[in-house]
PDB file of C-alpha atoms in Angstrom:
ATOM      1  CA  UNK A  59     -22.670   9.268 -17.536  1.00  0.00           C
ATOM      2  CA  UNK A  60     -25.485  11.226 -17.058  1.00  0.00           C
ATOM      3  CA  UNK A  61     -26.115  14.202 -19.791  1.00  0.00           C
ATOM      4  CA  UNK A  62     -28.448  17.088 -18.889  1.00  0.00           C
ATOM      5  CA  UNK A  63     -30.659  18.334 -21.638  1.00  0.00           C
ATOM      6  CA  UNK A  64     -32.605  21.818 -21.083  1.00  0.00           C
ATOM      7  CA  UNK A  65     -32.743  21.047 -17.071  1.00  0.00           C
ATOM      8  CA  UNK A  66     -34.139  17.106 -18.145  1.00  0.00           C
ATOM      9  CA  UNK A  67     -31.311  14.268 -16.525  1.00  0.00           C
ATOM     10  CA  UNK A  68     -31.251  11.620 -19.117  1.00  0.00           C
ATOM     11  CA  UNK A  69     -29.207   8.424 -18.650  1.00  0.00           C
ATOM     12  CA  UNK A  70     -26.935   7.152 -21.293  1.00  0.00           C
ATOM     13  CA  UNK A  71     -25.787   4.174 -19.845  1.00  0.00           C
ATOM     14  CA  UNK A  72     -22.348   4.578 -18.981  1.00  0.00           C
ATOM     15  CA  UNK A  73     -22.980   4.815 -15.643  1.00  0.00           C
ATOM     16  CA  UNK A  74     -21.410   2.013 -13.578  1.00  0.00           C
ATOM     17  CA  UNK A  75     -19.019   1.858 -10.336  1.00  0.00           C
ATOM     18  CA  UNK A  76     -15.604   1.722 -10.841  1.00  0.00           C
ATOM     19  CA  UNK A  77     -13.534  -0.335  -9.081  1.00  0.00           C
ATOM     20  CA  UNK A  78      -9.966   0.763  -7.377  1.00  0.00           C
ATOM     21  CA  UNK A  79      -6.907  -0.473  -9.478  1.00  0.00           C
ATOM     22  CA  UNK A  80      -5.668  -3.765  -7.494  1.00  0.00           C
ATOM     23  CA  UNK A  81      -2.479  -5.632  -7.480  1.00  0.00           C
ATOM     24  CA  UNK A  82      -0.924  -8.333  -5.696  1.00  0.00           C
ATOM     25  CA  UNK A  83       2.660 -10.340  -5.339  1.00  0.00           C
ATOM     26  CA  UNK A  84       3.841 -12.962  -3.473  1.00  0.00           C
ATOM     27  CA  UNK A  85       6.946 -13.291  -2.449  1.00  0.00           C
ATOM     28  CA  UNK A  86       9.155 -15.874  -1.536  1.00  0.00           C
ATOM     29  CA  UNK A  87      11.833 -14.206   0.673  1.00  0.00           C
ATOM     30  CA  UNK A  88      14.446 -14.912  -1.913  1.00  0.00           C
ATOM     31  CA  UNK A  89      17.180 -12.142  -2.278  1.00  0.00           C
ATOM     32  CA  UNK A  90      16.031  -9.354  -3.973  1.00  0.00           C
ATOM     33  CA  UNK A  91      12.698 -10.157  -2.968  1.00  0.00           C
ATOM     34  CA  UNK A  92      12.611  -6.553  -1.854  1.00  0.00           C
ATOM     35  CA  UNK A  93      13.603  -4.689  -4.714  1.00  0.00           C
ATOM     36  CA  UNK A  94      10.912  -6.495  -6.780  1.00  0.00           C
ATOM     37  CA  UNK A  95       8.277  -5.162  -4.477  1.00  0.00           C
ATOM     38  CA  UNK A  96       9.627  -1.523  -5.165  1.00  0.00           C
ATOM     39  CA  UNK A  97       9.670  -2.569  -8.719  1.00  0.00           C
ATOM     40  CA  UNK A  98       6.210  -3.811  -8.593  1.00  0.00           C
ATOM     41  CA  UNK A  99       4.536  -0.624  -6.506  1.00  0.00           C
ATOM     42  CA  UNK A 100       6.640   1.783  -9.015  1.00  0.00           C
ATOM     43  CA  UNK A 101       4.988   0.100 -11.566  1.00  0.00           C
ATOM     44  CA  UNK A 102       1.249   0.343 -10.163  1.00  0.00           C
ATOM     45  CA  UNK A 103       1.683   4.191  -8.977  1.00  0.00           C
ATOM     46  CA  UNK A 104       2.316   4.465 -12.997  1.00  0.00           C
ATOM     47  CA  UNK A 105      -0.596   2.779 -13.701  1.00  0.00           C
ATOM     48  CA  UNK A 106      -2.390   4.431 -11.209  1.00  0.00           C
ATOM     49  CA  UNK A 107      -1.375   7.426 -13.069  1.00  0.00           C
ATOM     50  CA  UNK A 108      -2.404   6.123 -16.728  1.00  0.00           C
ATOM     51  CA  UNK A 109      -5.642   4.185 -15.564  1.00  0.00           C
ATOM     52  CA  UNK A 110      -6.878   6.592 -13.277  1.00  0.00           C
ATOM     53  CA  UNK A 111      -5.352  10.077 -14.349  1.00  0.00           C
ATOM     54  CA  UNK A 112      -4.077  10.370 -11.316  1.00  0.00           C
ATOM     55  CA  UNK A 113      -1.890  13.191 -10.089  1.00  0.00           C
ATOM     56  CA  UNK A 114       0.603  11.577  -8.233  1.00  0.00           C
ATOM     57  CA  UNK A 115       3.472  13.530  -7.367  1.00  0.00           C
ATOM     58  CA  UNK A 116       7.469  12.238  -7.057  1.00  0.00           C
ATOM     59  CA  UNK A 117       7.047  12.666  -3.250  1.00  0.00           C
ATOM     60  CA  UNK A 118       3.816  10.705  -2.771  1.00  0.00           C
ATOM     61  CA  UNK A 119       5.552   8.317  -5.151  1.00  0.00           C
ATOM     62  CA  UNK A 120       8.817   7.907  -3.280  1.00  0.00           C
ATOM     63  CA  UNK A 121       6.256   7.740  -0.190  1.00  0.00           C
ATOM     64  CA  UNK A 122       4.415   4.543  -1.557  1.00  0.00           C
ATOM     65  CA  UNK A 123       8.006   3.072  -2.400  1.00  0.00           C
ATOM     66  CA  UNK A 124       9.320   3.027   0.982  1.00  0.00           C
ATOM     67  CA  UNK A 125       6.282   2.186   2.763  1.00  0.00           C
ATOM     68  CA  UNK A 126       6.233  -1.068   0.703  1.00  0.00           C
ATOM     69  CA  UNK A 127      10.411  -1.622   1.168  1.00  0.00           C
ATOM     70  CA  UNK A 128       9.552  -0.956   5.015  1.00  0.00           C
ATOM     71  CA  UNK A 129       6.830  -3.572   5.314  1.00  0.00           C
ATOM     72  CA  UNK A 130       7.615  -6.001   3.006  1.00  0.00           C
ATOM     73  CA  UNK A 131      11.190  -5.734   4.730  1.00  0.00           C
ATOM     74  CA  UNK A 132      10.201  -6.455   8.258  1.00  0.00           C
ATOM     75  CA  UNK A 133       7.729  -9.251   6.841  1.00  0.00           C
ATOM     76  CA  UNK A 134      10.751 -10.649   5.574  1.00  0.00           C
ATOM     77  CA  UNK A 135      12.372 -10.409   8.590  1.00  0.00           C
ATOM     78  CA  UNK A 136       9.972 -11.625  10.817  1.00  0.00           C
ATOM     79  CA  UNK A 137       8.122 -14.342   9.064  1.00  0.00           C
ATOM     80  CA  UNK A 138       9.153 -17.829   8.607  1.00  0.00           C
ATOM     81  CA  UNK A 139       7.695 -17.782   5.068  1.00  0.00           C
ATOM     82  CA  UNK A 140       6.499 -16.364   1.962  1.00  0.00           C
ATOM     83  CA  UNK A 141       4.632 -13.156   2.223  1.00  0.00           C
ATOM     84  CA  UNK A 142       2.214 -11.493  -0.265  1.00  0.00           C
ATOM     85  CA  UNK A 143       1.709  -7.793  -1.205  1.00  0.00           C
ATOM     86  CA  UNK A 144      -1.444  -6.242  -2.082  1.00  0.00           C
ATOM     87  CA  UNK A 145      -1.566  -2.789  -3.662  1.00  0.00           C
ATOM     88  CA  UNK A 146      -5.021  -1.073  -4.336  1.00  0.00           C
ATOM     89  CA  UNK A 147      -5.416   2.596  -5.408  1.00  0.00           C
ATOM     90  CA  UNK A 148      -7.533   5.251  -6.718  1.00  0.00           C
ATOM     91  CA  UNK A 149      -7.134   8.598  -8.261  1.00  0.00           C
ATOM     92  CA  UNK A 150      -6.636  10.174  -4.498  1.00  0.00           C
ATOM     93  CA  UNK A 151      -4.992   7.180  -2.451  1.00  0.00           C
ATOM     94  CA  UNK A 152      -2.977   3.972  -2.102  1.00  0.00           C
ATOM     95  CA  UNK A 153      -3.337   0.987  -0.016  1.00  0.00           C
ATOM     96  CA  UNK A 154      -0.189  -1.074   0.437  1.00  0.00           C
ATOM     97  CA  UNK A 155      -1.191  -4.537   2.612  1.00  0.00           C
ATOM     98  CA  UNK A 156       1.425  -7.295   3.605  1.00  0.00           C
ATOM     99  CA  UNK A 157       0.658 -10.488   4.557  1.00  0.00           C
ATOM    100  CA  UNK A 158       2.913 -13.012   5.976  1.00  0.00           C
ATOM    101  CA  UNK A 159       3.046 -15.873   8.186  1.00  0.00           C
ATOM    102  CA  UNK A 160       3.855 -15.197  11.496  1.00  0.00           C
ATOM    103  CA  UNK A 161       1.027 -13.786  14.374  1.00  0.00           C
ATOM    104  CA  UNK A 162       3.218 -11.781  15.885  1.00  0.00           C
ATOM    105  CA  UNK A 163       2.090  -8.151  15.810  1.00  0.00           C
ATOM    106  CA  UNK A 164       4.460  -5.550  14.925  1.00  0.00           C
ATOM    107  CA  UNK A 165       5.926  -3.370  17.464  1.00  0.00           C
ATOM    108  CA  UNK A 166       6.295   0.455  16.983  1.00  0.00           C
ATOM    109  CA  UNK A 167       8.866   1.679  19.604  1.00  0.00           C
ATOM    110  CA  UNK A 168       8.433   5.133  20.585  1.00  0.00           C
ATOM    111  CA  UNK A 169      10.772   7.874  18.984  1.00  0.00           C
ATOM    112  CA  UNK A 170      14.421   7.395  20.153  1.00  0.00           C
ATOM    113  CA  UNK A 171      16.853   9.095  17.630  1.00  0.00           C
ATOM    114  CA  UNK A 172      20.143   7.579  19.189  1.00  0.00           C
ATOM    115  CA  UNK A 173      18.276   3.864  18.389  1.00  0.00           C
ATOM    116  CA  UNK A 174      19.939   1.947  15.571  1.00  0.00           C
ATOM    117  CA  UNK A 175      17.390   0.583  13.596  1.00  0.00           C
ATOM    118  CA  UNK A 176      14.059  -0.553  14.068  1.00  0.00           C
ATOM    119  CA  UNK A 177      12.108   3.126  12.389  1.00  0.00           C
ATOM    120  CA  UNK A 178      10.276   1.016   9.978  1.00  0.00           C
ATOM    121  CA  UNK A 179       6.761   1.222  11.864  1.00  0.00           C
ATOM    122  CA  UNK A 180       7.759   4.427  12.884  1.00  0.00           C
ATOM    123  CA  UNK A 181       8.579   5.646   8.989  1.00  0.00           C
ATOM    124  CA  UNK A 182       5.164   4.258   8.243  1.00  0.00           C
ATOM    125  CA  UNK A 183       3.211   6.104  10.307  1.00  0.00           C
ATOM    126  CA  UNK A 184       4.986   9.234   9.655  1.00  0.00           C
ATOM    127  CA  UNK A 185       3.829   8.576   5.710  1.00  0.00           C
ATOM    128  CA  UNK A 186       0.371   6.957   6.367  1.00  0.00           C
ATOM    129  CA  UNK A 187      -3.026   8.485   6.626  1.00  0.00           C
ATOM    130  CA  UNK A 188      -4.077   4.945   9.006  1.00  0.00           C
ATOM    131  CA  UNK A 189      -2.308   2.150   9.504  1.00  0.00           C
ATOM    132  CA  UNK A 190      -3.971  -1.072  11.172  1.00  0.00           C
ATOM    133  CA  UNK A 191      -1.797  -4.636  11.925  1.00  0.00           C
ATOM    134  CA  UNK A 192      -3.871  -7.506  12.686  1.00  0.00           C
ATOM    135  CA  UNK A 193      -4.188 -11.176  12.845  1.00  0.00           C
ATOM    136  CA  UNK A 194      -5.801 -13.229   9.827  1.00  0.00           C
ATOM    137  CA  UNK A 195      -5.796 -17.431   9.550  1.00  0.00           C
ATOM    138  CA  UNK A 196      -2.840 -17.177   7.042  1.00  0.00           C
ATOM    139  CA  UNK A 197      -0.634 -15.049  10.033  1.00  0.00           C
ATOM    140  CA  UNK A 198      -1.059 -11.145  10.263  1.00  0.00           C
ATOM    141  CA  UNK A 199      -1.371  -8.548   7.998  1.00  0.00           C
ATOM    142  CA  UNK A 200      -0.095  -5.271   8.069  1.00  0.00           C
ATOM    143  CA  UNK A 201      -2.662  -2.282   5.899  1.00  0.00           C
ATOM    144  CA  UNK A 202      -1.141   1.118   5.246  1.00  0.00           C
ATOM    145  CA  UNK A 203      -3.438   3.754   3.594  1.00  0.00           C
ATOM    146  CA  UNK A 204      -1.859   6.638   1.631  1.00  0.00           C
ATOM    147  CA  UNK A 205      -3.611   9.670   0.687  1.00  0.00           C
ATOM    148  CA  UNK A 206      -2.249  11.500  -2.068  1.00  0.00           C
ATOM    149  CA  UNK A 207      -2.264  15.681  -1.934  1.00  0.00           C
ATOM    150  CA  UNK A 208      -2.816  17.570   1.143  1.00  0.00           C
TER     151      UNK A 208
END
């Protein structure tokens, strides 16, 4: 913190970088693998909320919910192992990243409402500011960023 005395700036010390709030779970595909992951984000948007003071409404809440239910559900799907999810957030955005085993690159089919099934990429991009897929040694990881407000 920096105080400001009659136009002087004098340190005080408190001045350091502060690191985004960061999470991660790994998963084994188990049943109910799925609801634990909206357990677990539910859990960091509150801390998020405590740590951070930050204003994070039901909507953007719900938002971060069912972005991790839609990827950690297809990485479950579409994996032939365990997966991991990594949550990291500030006071203004969230950052919901699943890793899993398999290379393949998710598909995002293009907007047919008389499809059954097979929105999940599509529901994620609707929610997310960016979202990125790509391959890493372990498999591929999928990286949605959520910006909170406006």
């Amino acid at each position: 913190m920096i105080e400001h005395l009659d136009g002087a700036v004098v340190p005080t010390g408190f001045d350091v970088p502060v690191e985004p709030l960061r999470r991660a779970a790994h998963y084994t595909g188990e049943p109910g693998c799925i609801a634990e992951a909206r357990s677990f984000a539910a859990h960091f948007v509150d801390q998020l909320r405590t740590e951070w003071c930050a204003t994070i409404g039901d909507r953007a809440s719900g938002d971060v919910l069912l972005v991790v239910s839609e990827l950690v559900t297809n990485a479950d799907r579409h994996s032939n192992g365990p997966y991991i999810l990594e949550l990291e957030g500030t006071d203004d955005a969230v950052t919901v990243c699943v890793y899993d085993s398999s290379d393949a690159l998710p598909l995002r089919f293009p907007k047919d409402p008389r499809r059954i099934g097979r929105h999940g990429l599509e529901i994620v991009h609707a929610l997310a500011a960016e979202v990125t897929a790509e391959r890493v040694p372990v498999g591929k990881r999928v990286r949605a960023l959520l910006r909170f407000g406006g």
